[in-house]
Every structure is written in C-alpha cells, then in structure tokens.
Coordinates of C-alpha atoms and ligand atoms in Angstrom, one line a residue:
M1 CA -27.1 -3.5 -11.3
L2 CA -23.9 -2.6 -9.6
D3 CA -23.3 -4.2 -6.3
Q4 CA -21.4 -2.4 -3.5
T5 CA -18.0 -3.9 -4.5
T6 CA -18.3 -3.1 -8.2
A7 CA -19.5 0.4 -7.4
S8 CA -16.5 1.2 -5.2
A9 CA -14.1 -0.6 -7.5
D10 CA -15.1 1.8 -10.2
L11 CA -13.8 4.7 -8.2
R12 CA -10.3 3.4 -8.0
D13 CA -7.7 5.4 -9.9
A14 CA -5.4 4.0 -12.5
G15 CA -2.6 3.1 -10.1
E16 CA -4.8 1.1 -7.9
R17 CA -6.2 -0.9 -10.9
L18 CA -2.8 -2.2 -12.0
S19 CA -2.3 -6.0 -11.8
L20 CA 0.6 -7.2 -9.7
D21 CA 2.8 -7.7 -12.8
E22 CA 2.0 -4.3 -14.1
L23 CA 2.7 -2.7 -10.7
R24 CA 6.1 -4.4 -10.5
A25 CA 7.0 -3.4 -14.0
L26 CA 6.0 0.2 -13.3
Q27 CA 8.0 0.2 -10.0
L28 CA 11.1 -0.9 -11.8
E29 CA 10.8 1.7 -14.5
R30 CA 10.2 4.4 -11.9
L31 CA 13.0 3.2 -9.7
Q32 CA 15.5 3.2 -12.6
H33 CA 14.4 6.7 -13.5
T34 CA 14.5 7.9 -9.8
V35 CA 18.0 6.6 -9.3
R36 CA 19.3 8.1 -12.5
H37 CA 17.6 11.5 -11.7
A38 CA 19.1 11.5 -8.1
Y39 CA 22.5 10.5 -9.3
D40 CA 22.6 13.1 -12.1
N41 CA 21.3 16.0 -10.0
V42 CA 22.1 15.6 -6.3
P43 CA 25.8 15.6 -5.3
T44 CA 25.1 13.6 -2.1
Y45 CA 23.5 10.8 -4.0
R46 CA 26.2 10.7 -6.6
A47 CA 28.9 10.6 -4.0
K48 CA 27.1 7.8 -2.1
L49 CA 26.5 5.7 -5.1
D50 CA 30.1 6.2 -6.3
A51 CA 31.4 5.2 -2.9
A52 CA 29.2 2.1 -2.9
G53 CA 30.5 1.3 -6.4
V54 CA 27.0 1.3 -7.8
S55 CA 25.9 3.0 -11.0
P56 CA 22.3 3.8 -11.9
D57 CA 22.7 1.3 -14.8
D58 CA 23.2 -1.5 -12.2
I59 CA 19.5 -1.4 -11.3
R60 CA 18.1 -4.0 -13.6
S61 CA 15.5 -5.5 -11.4
L62 CA 13.7 -4.7 -8.2
D63 CA 15.9 -7.2 -6.5
D64 CA 18.8 -4.9 -7.1
L65 CA 17.4 -2.4 -4.6
P66 CA 19.6 -3.6 -1.7
K67 CA 22.7 -2.6 -3.8
L68 CA 21.8 1.0 -3.2
P69 CA 23.2 2.9 -0.2
F70 CA 20.8 4.1 2.5
T71 CA 19.9 7.7 3.1
T72 CA 19.6 8.9 6.7
K73 CA 18.1 11.9 8.4
E74 CA 21.7 13.0 9.0
D75 CA 22.4 13.0 5.3
L76 CA 19.4 15.3 4.8
R77 CA 20.5 17.6 7.6
Q78 CA 24.0 17.9 6.2
A79 CA 22.5 19.3 3.0
Y80 CA 20.5 22.0 4.8
P81 CA 18.6 23.8 3.5
F82 CA 18.2 22.9 -0.2
G83 CA 21.2 20.7 -0.9
M84 CA 19.1 17.6 -1.7
F85 CA 16.9 19.2 -4.3
A86 CA 17.2 17.5 -7.7
V87 CA 15.7 20.3 -9.8
P88 CA 16.6 24.0 -10.1
M89 CA 14.9 26.2 -7.5
E90 CA 12.7 27.9 -10.1
Q91 CA 10.9 24.5 -10.5
V92 CA 10.3 24.1 -6.8
V93 CA 6.8 25.5 -6.1
R94 CA 6.6 24.6 -2.4
I95 CA 8.7 23.8 0.5
H96 CA 7.9 22.1 3.8
A97 CA 10.1 21.3 6.8
S98 CA 10.0 18.8 9.6
S99 CA 10.9 20.4 12.9
G100 CA 12.9 17.6 14.5
T101 CA 13.6 17.7 18.2
T102 CA 17.3 18.4 17.8
G103 CA 19.2 20.7 15.5
R104 CA 18.1 22.0 12.1
P105 CA 14.9 21.1 10.4
T106 CA 14.8 18.9 7.4
V107 CA 13.7 21.0 4.4
V108 CA 11.8 19.2 1.5
G109 CA 10.7 20.6 -1.8
Y110 CA 8.0 19.8 -4.4
T111 CA 7.5 20.6 -8.1
Q112 CA 4.0 21.1 -9.4
E113 CA 4.1 17.5 -10.6
D114 CA 5.1 16.3 -7.1
L115 CA 2.1 18.3 -5.6
D116 CA -0.2 16.6 -8.2
H117 CA 1.0 13.1 -7.2
W118 CA 0.7 14.1 -3.5
A119 CA -2.9 15.3 -3.9
E120 CA -3.7 12.1 -5.8
V121 CA -2.4 9.7 -3.1
V122 CA -4.1 11.7 -0.4
A123 CA -7.4 11.6 -2.4
R124 CA -6.9 7.9 -2.7
S125 CA -6.3 7.7 1.1
L126 CA -9.5 9.5 1.8
R127 CA -11.4 7.3 -0.6
A128 CA -10.0 4.3 1.2
A129 CA -11.3 5.8 4.4
G130 CA -14.8 5.9 2.9
V131 CA -14.9 9.6 2.2
Q132 CA -17.0 10.5 -0.8
P133 CA -16.9 13.3 -3.3
G134 CA -19.2 16.1 -2.2
W135 CA -18.5 15.6 1.5
K136 CA -17.3 18.4 3.8
V137 CA -14.0 17.6 5.4
H138 CA -12.8 19.5 8.5
N139 CA -9.0 19.7 8.3
A140 CA -7.5 20.2 11.8
Y141 CA -3.9 19.3 10.8
G142 CA -1.6 22.3 11.3
Y143 CA -1.1 24.5 8.3
G144 CA 2.4 25.8 7.7
L145 CA 5.8 24.2 7.3
F146 CA 4.3 20.9 8.7
T147 CA 3.1 18.8 5.8
G148 CA -0.1 17.7 7.6
G149 CA -2.4 20.7 6.9
L150 CA -1.6 21.6 3.3
G151 CA -1.0 18.0 2.3
A152 CA -4.4 16.9 3.5
H153 CA -5.9 20.1 2.0
S154 CA -5.0 19.4 -1.6
G155 CA -6.1 15.7 -1.3
I156 CA -9.5 16.8 0.0
E157 CA -10.0 19.2 -2.9
R158 CA -8.7 16.6 -5.3
L159 CA -11.3 14.0 -4.3
G160 CA -14.0 16.6 -4.9
C161 CA -14.8 17.4 -1.3
T162 CA -15.3 20.8 0.4
V163 CA -12.3 21.5 2.5
I164 CA -12.7 23.4 5.8
P165 CA -9.1 24.6 6.5
V166 CA -9.3 25.1 10.2
S167 CA -5.7 24.1 11.1
G168 CA -4.8 23.0 14.6
G169 CA -5.5 24.6 18.0
Q170 CA -8.3 26.9 19.3
T171 CA -10.3 23.9 20.4
A172 CA -13.4 25.7 21.4
R173 CA -13.6 27.1 17.9
Q174 CA -13.1 23.7 16.4
V175 CA -16.2 22.5 18.4
Q176 CA -18.2 25.5 17.2
L177 CA -17.2 24.9 13.5
I178 CA -18.0 21.2 13.7
R179 CA -21.5 22.1 15.0
D180 CA -22.1 24.9 12.6
F181 CA -20.6 23.6 9.3
E182 CA -21.6 20.0 9.8
P183 CA -18.6 18.3 8.3
D184 CA -18.8 14.6 7.3
A185 CA -15.2 13.8 8.0
I186 CA -12.3 15.2 10.1
M187 CA -8.6 15.0 9.7
C188 CA -6.3 15.5 12.7
T189 CA -3.9 13.7 15.0
P190 CA -5.5 11.0 17.1
S191 CA -4.4 12.8 20.3
Y192 CA -6.0 16.0 19.0
L193 CA -9.3 14.2 18.3
L194 CA -9.3 13.2 21.9
T195 CA -8.9 16.8 22.9
I196 CA -11.8 17.7 20.7
A197 CA -14.0 14.9 22.1
D198 CA -13.2 16.2 25.6
A199 CA -14.0 19.7 24.6
F200 CA -17.5 18.6 23.4
E201 CA -18.2 16.9 26.7
E202 CA -16.8 19.8 28.7
A203 CA -19.3 22.1 26.9
G204 CA -22.1 19.7 27.8
L205 CA -22.4 18.4 24.3
D206 CA -22.4 14.8 23.2
P207 CA -19.6 14.2 20.7
R208 CA -21.6 11.3 19.2
E209 CA -24.2 13.7 18.0
T210 CA -22.1 15.5 15.4
T211 CA -22.4 15.0 11.7
L212 CA -18.9 13.4 11.6
K213 CA -18.8 9.9 10.2
V214 CA -15.1 9.2 9.8
A215 CA -11.8 10.5 11.2
I216 CA -8.5 10.2 9.3
C217 CA -5.9 10.2 11.9
G218 CA -2.1 10.0 11.8
A219 CA 1.2 11.9 12.3
E220 CA 1.9 10.1 15.5
P221 CA 1.8 6.5 16.8
W222 CA -1.6 5.4 18.2
T223 CA -3.0 2.0 19.2
N224 CA -6.0 0.0 18.2
E225 CA -7.2 0.6 21.8
M226 CA -7.1 4.4 21.1
R227 CA -9.0 3.8 17.8
H228 CA -11.7 2.0 19.8
E229 CA -11.8 4.8 22.4
L230 CA -12.2 7.5 19.7
E231 CA -14.8 5.5 17.8
R232 CA -16.8 4.8 20.9
R233 CA -16.7 8.3 22.2
M234 CA -17.4 10.0 18.9
G235 CA -19.6 7.5 17.1
I236 CA -17.3 7.5 14.0
D237 CA -14.9 5.2 12.1
A238 CA -11.3 6.2 12.8
V239 CA -8.7 5.2 10.2
D240 CA -4.9 5.5 10.2
I241 CA -3.0 7.7 7.7
Y242 CA 0.7 7.4 7.5
G243 CA 3.4 9.5 6.1
L244 CA 6.6 11.6 6.7
S245 CA 7.9 14.8 5.3
E246 CA 11.1 13.3 3.9
V247 CA 9.1 10.9 1.8
M248 CA 6.3 13.3 1.0
G249 CA 4.0 14.0 3.9
P250 CA 0.6 12.4 4.8
G251 CA -0.6 9.8 2.4
V252 CA 2.4 7.6 1.8
G253 CA 0.0 4.9 3.0
S254 CA -3.4 4.8 4.4
E255 CA -5.9 2.5 5.9
F256 CA -9.2 1.2 4.4
A257 CA -12.2 1.7 6.6
S258 CA -13.5 -1.7 5.4
T259 CA -10.6 -3.6 6.9
K260 CA -8.8 -1.3 9.5
D261 CA -5.8 -3.6 9.3
G262 CA -2.9 -1.1 8.9
P263 CA -2.1 1.4 6.3
T264 CA -1.8 0.2 2.7
I265 CA 1.4 1.6 1.2
W266 CA 0.7 3.3 -2.2
E267 CA 3.3 1.2 -3.9
D268 CA 3.1 2.8 -7.3
H269 CA 4.7 5.9 -5.7
F270 CA 6.7 4.6 -2.7
L271 CA 8.7 1.4 -2.6
P272 CA 8.8 0.0 0.9
E273 CA 11.4 -2.3 2.5
I274 CA 12.0 -3.5 6.1
V275 CA 15.5 -3.7 7.4
D276 CA 16.9 -4.9 10.7
A277 CA 17.1 -1.7 12.8
E278 CA 20.6 -2.6 14.0
T279 CA 22.4 -4.3 11.2
A280 CA 20.4 -2.6 8.3
E281 CA 20.2 -6.0 6.6
P282 CA 16.9 -6.5 4.7
V283 CA 14.4 -8.8 6.4
A284 CA 11.6 -10.8 4.8
D285 CA 8.1 -9.5 4.5
G286 CA 6.3 -10.3 7.8
E287 CA 9.3 -9.6 10.0
M288 CA 9.6 -6.6 12.2
G289 CA 12.2 -4.0 11.5
E290 CA 12.8 -0.4 10.4
L291 CA 10.7 0.9 7.5
V292 CA 12.7 2.2 4.5
F293 CA 11.4 4.0 1.5
T294 CA 12.5 4.8 -2.0
S295 CA 10.4 7.4 -3.8
L296 CA 9.3 6.4 -7.3
T297 CA 7.8 9.5 -8.7
K298 CA 9.2 12.5 -6.8
T299 CA 11.2 15.0 -8.9
A300 CA 12.2 17.8 -6.5
F301 CA 13.2 15.7 -3.6
P302 CA 13.8 12.0 -4.6
V303 CA 14.7 9.7 -1.7
I304 CA 16.7 6.5 -2.1
R305 CA 16.3 3.9 0.7
Y306 CA 15.4 6.5 3.3
R307 CA 15.6 5.1 6.8
T308 CA 12.4 6.3 8.6
R309 CA 13.3 4.9 12.1
D310 CA 9.6 3.7 12.2
L311 CA 9.3 0.2 13.4
T312 CA 6.8 -2.1 11.8
R313 CA 6.4 -5.0 9.3
L314 CA 5.2 -5.5 5.8
L315 CA 2.0 -7.5 5.4
P316 CA 0.2 -8.8 2.3
G317 CA -2.3 -6.5 0.6
S318 CA -5.9 -6.9 1.7
A319 CA -8.4 -4.3 0.5
A320 CA -6.0 -3.2 -2.3
P321 CA -4.7 -6.7 -3.1
T322 CA -1.6 -5.7 -5.1
M323 CA -0.2 -3.3 -2.6
R324 CA 1.4 -4.3 0.7
R325 CA 0.3 -3.0 4.1
I326 CA 2.3 -2.1 7.1
E327 CA 1.3 -3.1 10.6
K328 CA 0.0 -0.1 12.5
I329 CA 3.1 1.8 13.6
T330 CA 3.2 1.8 17.4
G331 CA 6.9 2.5 17.8
R332 CA 9.6 4.6 16.5
N333 CA 13.3 4.0 17.1
D334 CA 13.6 7.5 18.6
D335 CA 10.7 7.1 21.0
M336 CA 12.0 3.9 22.5
I337 CA 12.7 4.2 26.2
I338 CA 15.3 1.8 27.5
L339 CA 14.5 1.4 31.2
R340 CA 17.0 -0.8 33.1
G341 CA 17.6 -2.8 30.0
V342 CA 14.0 -3.2 29.0
N343 CA 12.7 -1.6 25.8
L344 CA 9.4 0.3 26.2
F345 CA 7.3 2.3 23.8
P346 CA 4.7 4.9 25.0
T347 CA 2.0 3.1 23.0
Q348 CA 2.5 0.0 25.1
I349 CA 1.4 2.1 28.1
E350 CA -1.5 3.5 26.1
E351 CA -2.7 0.0 25.3
I352 CA -2.6 -1.0 29.0
V353 CA -4.1 2.3 30.3
L354 CA -7.1 2.1 28.0
A355 CA -8.1 -1.3 29.3
I356 CA -8.3 -0.2 32.9
E357 CA -11.5 1.2 34.4
H358 CA -11.4 4.8 35.8
L359 CA -8.2 5.7 33.9
T360 CA -8.2 8.3 31.1
P361 CA -5.9 8.3 28.0
H362 CA -4.4 11.5 29.4
F363 CA -1.0 10.5 30.6
I364 CA 2.7 11.5 30.3
L365 CA 5.8 9.6 31.0
E366 CA 8.6 11.2 33.1
L367 CA 12.1 9.8 33.1
T368 CA 14.2 10.7 36.1
K369 CA 17.3 9.5 37.7
A370 CA 17.2 8.0 41.2
G371 CA 20.8 7.5 42.2
H372 CA 22.4 5.5 39.3
M373 CA 19.1 4.1 38.3
D374 CA 16.7 5.4 35.7
A375 CA 13.1 5.6 36.8
L376 CA 9.9 6.1 34.9
T377 CA 6.8 7.7 36.3
V378 CA 3.4 7.5 34.5
K379 CA 1.5 10.7 35.4
I380 CA -2.1 10.0 34.6
E381 CA -5.5 11.5 35.1
C382 CA -8.5 9.5 36.3
M383 CA -12.1 10.1 35.2
P384 CA -13.3 13.3 36.9
D385 CA -15.9 11.7 39.3
V386 CA -13.7 8.8 40.5
G387 CA -13.0 8.9 44.3
A388 CA -9.6 8.6 45.9
E389 CA -9.9 4.9 46.7
A390 CA -10.9 3.9 43.2
S391 CA -8.1 5.9 41.6
K392 CA -5.5 4.4 44.0
A393 CA -6.7 1.0 43.0
A394 CA -6.6 1.9 39.3
A395 CA -3.0 3.1 39.7
A396 CA -2.1 -0.2 41.4
I397 CA -3.5 -2.2 38.5
L398 CA -1.6 -0.1 36.0
R399 CA 1.6 -0.7 37.9
E400 CA 1.0 -4.4 38.0
R401 CA 0.1 -4.7 34.3
V402 CA 3.1 -2.8 33.2
K403 CA 5.3 -5.1 35.3
E404 CA 3.5 -8.1 33.9
H405 CA 3.3 -7.1 30.2
I406 CA 6.5 -5.0 29.7
G407 CA 8.6 -6.5 32.4
T408 CA 9.7 -3.4 34.3
S409 CA 8.6 -1.5 37.3
V410 CA 7.3 2.0 36.9
G411 CA 5.8 4.6 39.3
V412 CA 2.3 5.7 38.8
E413 CA 1.0 9.0 40.0
V414 CA -2.6 10.0 39.6
V415 CA -2.8 13.7 38.9
P416 CA -5.9 16.0 39.0
A417 CA -8.3 15.8 36.1
G418 CA -7.4 18.4 33.5
S419 CA -3.9 19.1 34.9
L420 CA -1.9 17.5 32.1
P421 CA -1.2 19.3 28.9
R422 CA -3.7 18.6 26.1
S423 CA -2.7 17.8 22.5
E424 CA -3.1 20.4 19.8
G425 CA -1.2 18.3 17.2
K426 CA 1.5 15.8 17.8
Y427 CA 1.3 15.0 21.5
K428 CA 4.5 15.0 23.5
R429 CA 4.3 12.0 25.8
V430 CA 7.8 11.6 27.1
Y431 CA 9.6 14.1 29.3
D432 CA 13.2 13.2 30.0
L433 CA 14.3 14.9 33.2
R434 CA 17.6 13.1 33.6
A435 CA 19.7 16.1 32.8
Ligands
DLL1 O1 3.6 13.6 10.4 C1 3.1 13.6 8.1 C2 1.7 13.3 8.4 C3 0.8 14.3 8.6 C4 1.2 12.0 8.4 C5 -0.5 14.1 8.9 C6 -0.1 11.7 8.7 C7 -1.0 12.7 8.9 P1 6.5 14.3 9.9 O2 6.1 15.5 10.8 O3 7.7 14.4 9.1 O4 5.3 14.0 8.9 O5 6.5 13.1 10.9 C8 6.7 11.8 10.4 O6 5.5 10.8 12.2 O7 8.1 9.0 10.6 C9 6.2 8.6 12.1 O8 7.2 8.4 13.1 C10 5.1 9.5 12.6 N1 3.9 9.1 11.9 C11 3.3 9.7 10.9 N2 2.1 9.1 10.6 C12 2.0 8.1 11.5 C13 1.0 7.1 11.8 C14 4.0 13.8 9.3 N3 -0.1 7.0 11.1 C15 6.7 10.8 11.5 N4 1.3 6.2 12.8 C16 6.8 9.4 10.9 C17 2.4 6.3 13.5 C18 3.1 8.1 12.4 N5 3.3 7.2 13.3

C-alpha cells in the first residue's frame, strides 16, 4: 500500500527526482551550454564576456560562475526590442514584455522548447501547491504581453487540469464564474484575491463557501500576514509563486503547500545566487542580498547572472530537498522608500497593519515634501462599521508601531471605506508626489 509520501513522490517529474550530485552535474552541463550559446549568438553577451576577459571555456565548474559578468535591466533595454534574442526570429514562437515603470518595456522571446520547459515548471509549481490533475483552475492573471496569464495557462494544461482563462479585471464576473464553474484552485495576484474576497462579501456571499481549495499567488511582494488573511477569509491554502519575465515568467520557483516556507527555486532550469546589492559581491547562502539568476535551459532568451533587484536569501531545500528555497520576497530594491535615512518597504507596513484591529489591508503610501523634509502618509481604510473613535485609535496604534518597528514617523489618514483604488493585478501601493 502506498502511503501519502510515496504517492506524492511518484508524481514528481524527472528533474525533481535527481540526486544532489546529479543535479549539480546537470547544472554545470547546462551552464556551459548556456554560456556558449549566449556568447556565440548574442553580441551583448559576447562583448561583455570579452571585456571581462572570460571565455565560455573558462567555465569548468559551478564555482566559476562569479567569473561571468552580470546582466542588468539596462543591458536588456539597450537591446530593445529583440537584440538579446539568441536564435533567429523564425524560431521564436512567442514574445512577452514587462511594462516597467520607466522607459521602454523589456521584450523577451521563447522557442517552442522554451515554452515546453516553462509549462513543465509551472505544472511542477501547481503540483507543489497541491493542485491535482483533473482539477479546474480559475486563471485570473492578466493575459497579454504580461507573462502571468499565458504562463500560468500552459502549466495548468500541462498538469492535466481544466484551465478557465478569465484573465484579470471585471471582478463581479470573476465572482459569478467562481460560483458557476466551481473551480478547485485560483491563480492571481494576492492583492487581486483580496479584491475578489471583498467582492464576494459585498454581494452578500461568504467567500469561504466557494469550491476553491488553494490559491497560487505571486507577481508582487506579499507577507505571511497577508497569506493568513487570505486563507482565513477564503478558507483556502495560499501559496507563493515567484518569477520574472526576464528569467521566464511565473514558475521560476514556487512554494509547497505542505511547508509554506518560501518558493523552492527550480534549480534544474535556473541557477540562483545572492549578491550584495551594493557591491555585487556574492554572499553565502543564508545571507540577505539581491537575487541573481542564470538560465540553464533557455534557448531564445538566455540570461547570464541577471540582477533581479529582488531582495531575499537562499535557504536549504525542504519539501524538495535538493533544490534551494528563497525566503518569501518582501522587498525589491526599486520599492524601497528611504525616509529621512530609514529604509522602508511597503510590506513592512502591510505586516503591521494586518495585526491591528479595525484596520483593513487597503492602504496606499503617499510620499510628499514638507519643506526640505520627505513625509510619508499611510492612507488606510478601516472596517466599514467601525466608529470614528475606534478608527482614530487604530490610526494612532499604526503610527506608534511604525515608529517602534521601522524607526521613522509617518502620518496616518483614515479614509472612507471603499475610497482607495482596488487591485486588478499588481497593486500600486506607493504614490510619489514629491515632484
Ligand atoms: O510578475 C511573473 C509572475 C506572474 C510571477 C505571475 C508570479 C505570478 P514581471 O511582471 O516581470 O513578472 O515582474 C517580476 O515581480 O522581479 C518581483 O519583483 C515581483 N514578483 C514576482 N513574483 C513575486 C513573488 C511576473 N511571488 C517581478 N513575491 C519580480 C514577490 C514577486 N515578488
């Protein structure tokens, strides 16, 4: 008789079943191939390696990785639109692009082989989340140039599930479809899941009464406190899926529902490193820094030591013992607010807010200038039936705790329930009004 562990172990794909030695050997072989392929076919990589005095033949072990030069978002932008493609355009069957807040988008390309690998790692991610073949999966990630919708879509199909390709937005319709089609799992950003939960309640429905069992959320930073909030309100498991367009899209790593201890990086396809965000020197596993990736199987758009700007640390494998995890990403270099010398991430506020009675997770951060000083105001909604006194008290607690935990003073303004913008995808938290 199969016990639970053996039964789920049997579902693992070949990559997950590799021993650590086999995995390291495969990574080296794939790394050597990737560096050679990038050098031979992408002028930017050739120029960078030449300038660094490194040849693809110098990569003899995984320890040689730090010899390779980094790739930055700026390098990719310079090559807009297709300059980083390593195969002729006829072999590129799909492109995606990441919008980026400033300037041109970053365009990425995929061969059929790349799409196959992508579907495989997303299917693996779903399996880790507890999704089973035959389930119906409601996909509310946006379809289009964003990698979320179509990336999730192919993985759902690959696992043998029924995909419900709703895309983002039209929240009332999402609620209707969840009630009518009775999906088992949902994929969307955590902030959009919150919008959907609210919409259920606003329609007089209990979001705990749906058929949903699990949500696979990512594409933006979110805290464990937000996880607990979503799980409590919807009666589901919420797990974290990580990825970025430059490296592939959703599914670079994903969390196991059995452990919920940060996304496992699918190391047979992506080689992770952490470097000091300022000096770019590699740091040891376990230390905080900037996440860097080298793709191991990508053909149309290989990346070598791509600096993600995401801040986290590498942790030992748990549910998939040979592959390392990252700590849940709660900060991104670009999102860091420096307020009178103190570094602050929006997720730190989220964490504090969710522990205070009467406050909702609906808040935005407004940066303004008061004379020569920067000021930050948290605009936040209280629960609908909370009176003026109680909301004033909750605001005061928030101010105190921010001061205590983050070490800086912020203003707190309670705004009417329902007045702040609601998420339909990646939520915009920070508004910089210091023109
Ligand atoms: O957001 C890919 C994706 C789609 C991931 C759907 C997961 C689910 P980009 O638009 O290129 O790609 O944005 C990538 O989003 O560098 C992180 O800063 C952030 N991000 C993505 N997933 C997570 C996560 C998609 N699970 C950027 N936790 C990344 C925290 C995340 N941040």
